[in-house]
XYZ file of C-alpha atoms in Angstrom:
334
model
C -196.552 102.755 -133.581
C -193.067 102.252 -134.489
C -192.045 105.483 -133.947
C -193.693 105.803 -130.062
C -191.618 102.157 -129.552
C -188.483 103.536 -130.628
C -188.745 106.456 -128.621
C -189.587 103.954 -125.654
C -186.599 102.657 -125.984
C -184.696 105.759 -125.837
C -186.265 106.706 -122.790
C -185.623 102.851 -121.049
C -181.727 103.274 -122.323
C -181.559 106.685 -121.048
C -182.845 105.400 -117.707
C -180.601 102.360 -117.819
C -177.714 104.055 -117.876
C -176.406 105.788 -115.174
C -175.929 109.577 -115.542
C -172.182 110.733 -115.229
C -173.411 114.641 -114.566
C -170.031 115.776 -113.732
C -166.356 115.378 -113.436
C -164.113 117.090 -111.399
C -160.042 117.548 -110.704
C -158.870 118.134 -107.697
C -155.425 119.027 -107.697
C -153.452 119.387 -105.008
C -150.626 119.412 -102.750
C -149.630 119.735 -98.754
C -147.040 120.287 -96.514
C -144.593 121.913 -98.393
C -142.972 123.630 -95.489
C -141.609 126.815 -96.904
C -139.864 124.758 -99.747
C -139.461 127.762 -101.830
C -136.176 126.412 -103.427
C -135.967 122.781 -105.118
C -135.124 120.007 -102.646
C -133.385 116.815 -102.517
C -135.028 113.131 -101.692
C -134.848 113.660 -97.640
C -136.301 117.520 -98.188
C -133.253 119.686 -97.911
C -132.455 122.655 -99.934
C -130.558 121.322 -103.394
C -127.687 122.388 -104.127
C -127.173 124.342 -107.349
C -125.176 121.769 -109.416
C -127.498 119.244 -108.550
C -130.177 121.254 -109.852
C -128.079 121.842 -112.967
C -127.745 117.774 -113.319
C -131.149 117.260 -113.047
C -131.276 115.934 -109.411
C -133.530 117.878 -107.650
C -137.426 117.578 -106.767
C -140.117 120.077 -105.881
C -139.655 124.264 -105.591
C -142.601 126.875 -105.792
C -141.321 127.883 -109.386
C -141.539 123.412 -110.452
C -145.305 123.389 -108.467
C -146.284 126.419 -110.537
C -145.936 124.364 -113.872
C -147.069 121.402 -112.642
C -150.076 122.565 -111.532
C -150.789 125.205 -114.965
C -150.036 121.943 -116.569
C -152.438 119.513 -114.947
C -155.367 122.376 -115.353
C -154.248 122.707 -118.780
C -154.756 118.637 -119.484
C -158.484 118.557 -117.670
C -159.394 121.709 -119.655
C -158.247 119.810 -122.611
C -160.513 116.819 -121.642
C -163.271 118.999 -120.934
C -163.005 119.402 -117.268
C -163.017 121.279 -114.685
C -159.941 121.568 -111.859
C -159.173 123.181 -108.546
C -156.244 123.460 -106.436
C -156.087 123.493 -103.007
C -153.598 123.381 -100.285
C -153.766 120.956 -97.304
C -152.354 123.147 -94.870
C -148.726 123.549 -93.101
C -147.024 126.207 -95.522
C -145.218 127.716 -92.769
C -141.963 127.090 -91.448
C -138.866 124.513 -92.389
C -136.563 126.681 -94.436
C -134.393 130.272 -94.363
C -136.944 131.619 -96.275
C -139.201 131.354 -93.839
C -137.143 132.654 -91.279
C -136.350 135.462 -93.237
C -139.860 136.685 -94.624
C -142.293 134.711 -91.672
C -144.677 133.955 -94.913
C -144.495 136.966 -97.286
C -142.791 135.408 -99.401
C -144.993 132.415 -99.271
C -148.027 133.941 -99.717
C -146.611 136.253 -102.799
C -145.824 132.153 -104.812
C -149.228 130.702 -103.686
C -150.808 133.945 -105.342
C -148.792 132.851 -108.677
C -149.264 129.493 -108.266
C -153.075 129.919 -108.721
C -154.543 127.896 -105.923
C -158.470 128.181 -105.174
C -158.666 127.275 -101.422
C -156.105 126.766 -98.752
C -156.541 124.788 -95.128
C -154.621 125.938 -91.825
C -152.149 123.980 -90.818
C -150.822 123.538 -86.957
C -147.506 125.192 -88.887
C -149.361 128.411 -89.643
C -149.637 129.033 -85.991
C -146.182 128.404 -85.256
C -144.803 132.262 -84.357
C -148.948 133.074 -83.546
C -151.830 134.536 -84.847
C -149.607 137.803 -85.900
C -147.616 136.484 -88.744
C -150.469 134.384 -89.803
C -152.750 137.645 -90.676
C -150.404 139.126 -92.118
C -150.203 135.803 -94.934
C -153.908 135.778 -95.083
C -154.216 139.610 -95.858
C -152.297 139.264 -98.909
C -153.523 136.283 -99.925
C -155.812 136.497 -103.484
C -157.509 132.513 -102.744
C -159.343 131.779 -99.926
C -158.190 130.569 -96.560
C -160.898 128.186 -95.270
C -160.723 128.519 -91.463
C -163.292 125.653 -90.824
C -162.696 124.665 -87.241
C -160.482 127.227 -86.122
C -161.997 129.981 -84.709
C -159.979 133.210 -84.338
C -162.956 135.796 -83.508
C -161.497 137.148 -80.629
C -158.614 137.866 -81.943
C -157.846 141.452 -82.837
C -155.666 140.658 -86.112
C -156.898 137.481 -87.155
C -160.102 137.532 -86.382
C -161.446 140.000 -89.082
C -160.139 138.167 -91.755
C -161.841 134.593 -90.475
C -164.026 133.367 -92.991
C -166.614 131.417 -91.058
C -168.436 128.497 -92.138
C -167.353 126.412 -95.200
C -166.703 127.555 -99.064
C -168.502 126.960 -102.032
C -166.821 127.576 -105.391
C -168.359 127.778 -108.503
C -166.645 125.266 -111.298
C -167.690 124.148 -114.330
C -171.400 124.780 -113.361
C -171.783 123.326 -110.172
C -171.258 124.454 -106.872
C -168.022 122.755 -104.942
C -168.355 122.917 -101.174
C -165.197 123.001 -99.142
C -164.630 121.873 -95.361
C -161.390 122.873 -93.871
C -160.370 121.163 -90.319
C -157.225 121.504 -88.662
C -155.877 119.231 -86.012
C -157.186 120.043 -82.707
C -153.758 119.319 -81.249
C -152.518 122.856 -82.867
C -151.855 124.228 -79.445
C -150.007 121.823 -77.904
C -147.536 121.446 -80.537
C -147.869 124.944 -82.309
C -148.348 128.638 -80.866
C -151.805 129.911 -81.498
C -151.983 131.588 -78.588
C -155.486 132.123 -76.323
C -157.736 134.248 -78.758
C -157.758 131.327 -81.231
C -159.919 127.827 -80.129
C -159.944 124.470 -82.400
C -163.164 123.333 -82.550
C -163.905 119.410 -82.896
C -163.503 118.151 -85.817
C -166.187 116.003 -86.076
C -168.779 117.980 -84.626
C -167.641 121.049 -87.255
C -167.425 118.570 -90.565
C -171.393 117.542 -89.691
C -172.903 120.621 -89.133
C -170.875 121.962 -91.918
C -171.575 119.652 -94.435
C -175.412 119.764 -93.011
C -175.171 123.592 -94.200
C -173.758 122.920 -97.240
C -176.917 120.341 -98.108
C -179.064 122.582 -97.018
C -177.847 125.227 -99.561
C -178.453 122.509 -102.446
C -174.492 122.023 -102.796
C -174.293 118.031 -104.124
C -170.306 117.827 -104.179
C -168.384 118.438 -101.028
C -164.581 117.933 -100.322
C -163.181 117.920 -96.697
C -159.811 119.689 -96.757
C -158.183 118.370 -93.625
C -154.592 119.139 -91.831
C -154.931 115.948 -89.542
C -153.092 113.071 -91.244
C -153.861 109.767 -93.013
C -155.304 107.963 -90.072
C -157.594 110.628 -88.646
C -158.670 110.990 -92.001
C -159.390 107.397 -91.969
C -161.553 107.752 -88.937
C -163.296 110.648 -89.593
C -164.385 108.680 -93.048
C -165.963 106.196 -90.900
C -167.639 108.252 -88.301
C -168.683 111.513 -90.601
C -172.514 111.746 -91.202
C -173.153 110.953 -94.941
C -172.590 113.716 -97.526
C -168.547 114.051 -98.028
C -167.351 113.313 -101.312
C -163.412 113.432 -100.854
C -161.254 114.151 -98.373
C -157.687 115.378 -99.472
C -155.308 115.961 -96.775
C -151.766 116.570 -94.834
C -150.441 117.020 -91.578
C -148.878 113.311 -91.786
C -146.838 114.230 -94.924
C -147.809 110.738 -96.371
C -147.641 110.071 -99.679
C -150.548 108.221 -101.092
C -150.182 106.716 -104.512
C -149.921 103.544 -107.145
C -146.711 103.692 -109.202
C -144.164 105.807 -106.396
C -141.979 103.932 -104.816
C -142.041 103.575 -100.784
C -146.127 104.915 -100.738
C -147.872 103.818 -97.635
C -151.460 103.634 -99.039
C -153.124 103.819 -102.801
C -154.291 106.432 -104.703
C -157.048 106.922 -103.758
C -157.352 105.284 -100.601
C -161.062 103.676 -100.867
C -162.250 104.333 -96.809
C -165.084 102.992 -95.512
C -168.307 105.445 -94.451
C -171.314 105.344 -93.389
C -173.781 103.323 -95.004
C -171.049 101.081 -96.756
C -170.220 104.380 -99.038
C -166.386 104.362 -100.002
C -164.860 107.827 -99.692
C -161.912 108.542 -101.586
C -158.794 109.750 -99.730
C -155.522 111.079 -100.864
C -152.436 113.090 -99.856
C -149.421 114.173 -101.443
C -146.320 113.377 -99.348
C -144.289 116.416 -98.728
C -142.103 118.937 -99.108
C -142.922 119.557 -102.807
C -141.990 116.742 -104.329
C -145.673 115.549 -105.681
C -148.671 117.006 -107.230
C -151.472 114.877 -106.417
C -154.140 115.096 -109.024
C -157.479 113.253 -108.431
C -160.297 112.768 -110.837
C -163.569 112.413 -109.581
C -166.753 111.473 -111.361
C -170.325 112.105 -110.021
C -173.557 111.181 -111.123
C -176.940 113.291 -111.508
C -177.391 112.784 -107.914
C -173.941 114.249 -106.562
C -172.575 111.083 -105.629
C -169.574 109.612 -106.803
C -169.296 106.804 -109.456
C -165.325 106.672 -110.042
C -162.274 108.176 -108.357
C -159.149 107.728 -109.887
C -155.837 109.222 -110.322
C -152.213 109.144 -108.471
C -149.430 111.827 -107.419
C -146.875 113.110 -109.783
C -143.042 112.947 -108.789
C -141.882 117.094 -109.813
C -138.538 116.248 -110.677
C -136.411 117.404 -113.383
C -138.782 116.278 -115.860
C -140.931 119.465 -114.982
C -138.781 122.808 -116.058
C -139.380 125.522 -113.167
C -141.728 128.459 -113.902
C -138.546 130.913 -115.653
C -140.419 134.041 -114.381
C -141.277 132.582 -110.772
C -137.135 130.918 -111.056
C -136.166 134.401 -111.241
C -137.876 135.940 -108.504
C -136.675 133.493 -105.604
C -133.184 134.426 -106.901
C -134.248 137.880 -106.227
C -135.749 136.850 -102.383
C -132.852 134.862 -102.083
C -130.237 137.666 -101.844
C -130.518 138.453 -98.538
C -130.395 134.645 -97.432
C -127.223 134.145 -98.997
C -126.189 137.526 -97.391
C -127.414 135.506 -94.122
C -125.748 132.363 -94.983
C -122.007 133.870 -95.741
């Protein structure tokens, strides 16, 4: 008898308390605009005695430790991460100009990110330079609701629908969207439409469900206050949305931050979706923690940005290959 209560008991606790099935990291970062080299607080290239006194932020070869860092402290917890990009990659330095993405594309590879959204940016010389990025890239570029099929280039390489990663057992559903006003302020060109957002986020997500896939992040390029909205107005189902396009920086402890990290936006139903961004240029690492229950939905969100400044010692092996892509800039620049 006492045996059958105790195990009563057990069962009543278990039930009690809610399940926390799974936590997740999403690391991640946005808008970095071609910031290959370190920058300084408004973005420009730093100088190299200012690197040398520790005054400079950001650079692909400071990301790539960050971000082998904060997967190396989640592993060490006992949790899964993934990076992903928020979009806008292209254009806003000499290096750009010089290699129209290649040598973008070669970083991301090293940098080790799992899925990357299109930003207006990535349309800004057309679809041409843009395939040639997403050939060589070894992550996936989520296309979401940008829809390049007619176009002889790009549209081969469009990955249609959204993308569902494997991670620490469970299956991670992406959503990219990009800003619908990509061709009035970008170059796509006619063979490449933007879809509504909206419209592609529901029946996205609705696919996702119906493929059993409980934990679903919306990767958007259309800045903190259509993210906002589209919280509000999105059929239930998104778990996160991490974002760019409006290069704000979400977060609790860095000075001059226009909303928290997260940002706790109201959906539908009452449900509060987490949303986050990570300022610009390469100067954070946002890293969000989010914890679900047996049911997929989230119980806790937490986490902030981190500021890459001097603190963080540059990747030596990535440190020496922009010197090596920077030759013929400096050629440029004399």
């Amino acid at each position: 008898m006492l045996a059958s209560r105790l195990a009563l008991v057990a069962v009543l606790a278990g039930l009690a308390a809610p399940a926390q099935a799974f936590t997740l990291d999403v690391i991640h970062l946005n808008d970095m605009h071609s910031r290959v080299e370190s920058v300084g607080e408004t973005g420009s290239t730093c100088p190299a005695e200012d690197e040398a006194a520790g005054e400079c932020l950001g650079g692909a070869a400071r990301v790539k430790t960050a971000i082998a860092e904060a997967r190396a402290a989640a592993e060490a917890k006992g949790e899964p991460s993934i990076v992903l990009f928020a979009g806008d990659q292209f254009s806003g330095s000499l290096f750009f100009t010089t290699y129209q993405g290649q040598a973008e594309v070669e970083l991301m590879n090293a940098m080790g990110f799992d899925a990357m959204a299109l930003g207006n940016h990535e349309f800004d010389l057309g679809p041409e330079p843009l395939a040639k990025f997403v050939e060589k890239t070894e992550f996936p570029v989520v296309f979401g609701n940008v829809d390049a099929a007619t176009d002889p280039r790009l549209g081969p390489l469009q990955k249609t629908g959204p993308l569902v990663l494997e991670v620490g057992g469970e299956k991670v559903g992406i959503v990219a969207l990009t800003t619908t006003e990509t061709p009035e302020i970008a170059s796509p060109g006619p063979t490449v439409v933007f879809k509504d957002e909206l419209a592609t986020l529901n029946a996205q997500v609705a696919e996702l469900q119906a493929q059993g896939v409980k934990h679903i992040i919306a990767l958007t390029h259309l800045g903190d206050v259509a993210d906002i909205a589209l919280a509000a107005a999105a059929a239930p189902g998104i778990d996160a949305i991490v974002g760019g396009h409006s290069h704000t920086l979400f977060s609790n402890t860095a000075e001059g931050a226009a909303h928290p990290y997260p940002l706790m936006a109201e959906g539908q139903g009452g449900v509060k979706i987490p949303i986050v961004q990570a300022g610009e240029y390469s100067k954070y690492l946002g890293d969000l923690r989010l914890v679900f229950d047996d049911e997929g939905v989230v119980t806790e969100a937490t986490g902030d940005v981190r500021l890459l400044d001097a603190s963080v010692i540059p990747d030596a092996a990535m440190a020496t290959r922009i010197q090596e892509l920077a030759k013929p800039i400096e050629e440029l620049k004399n």
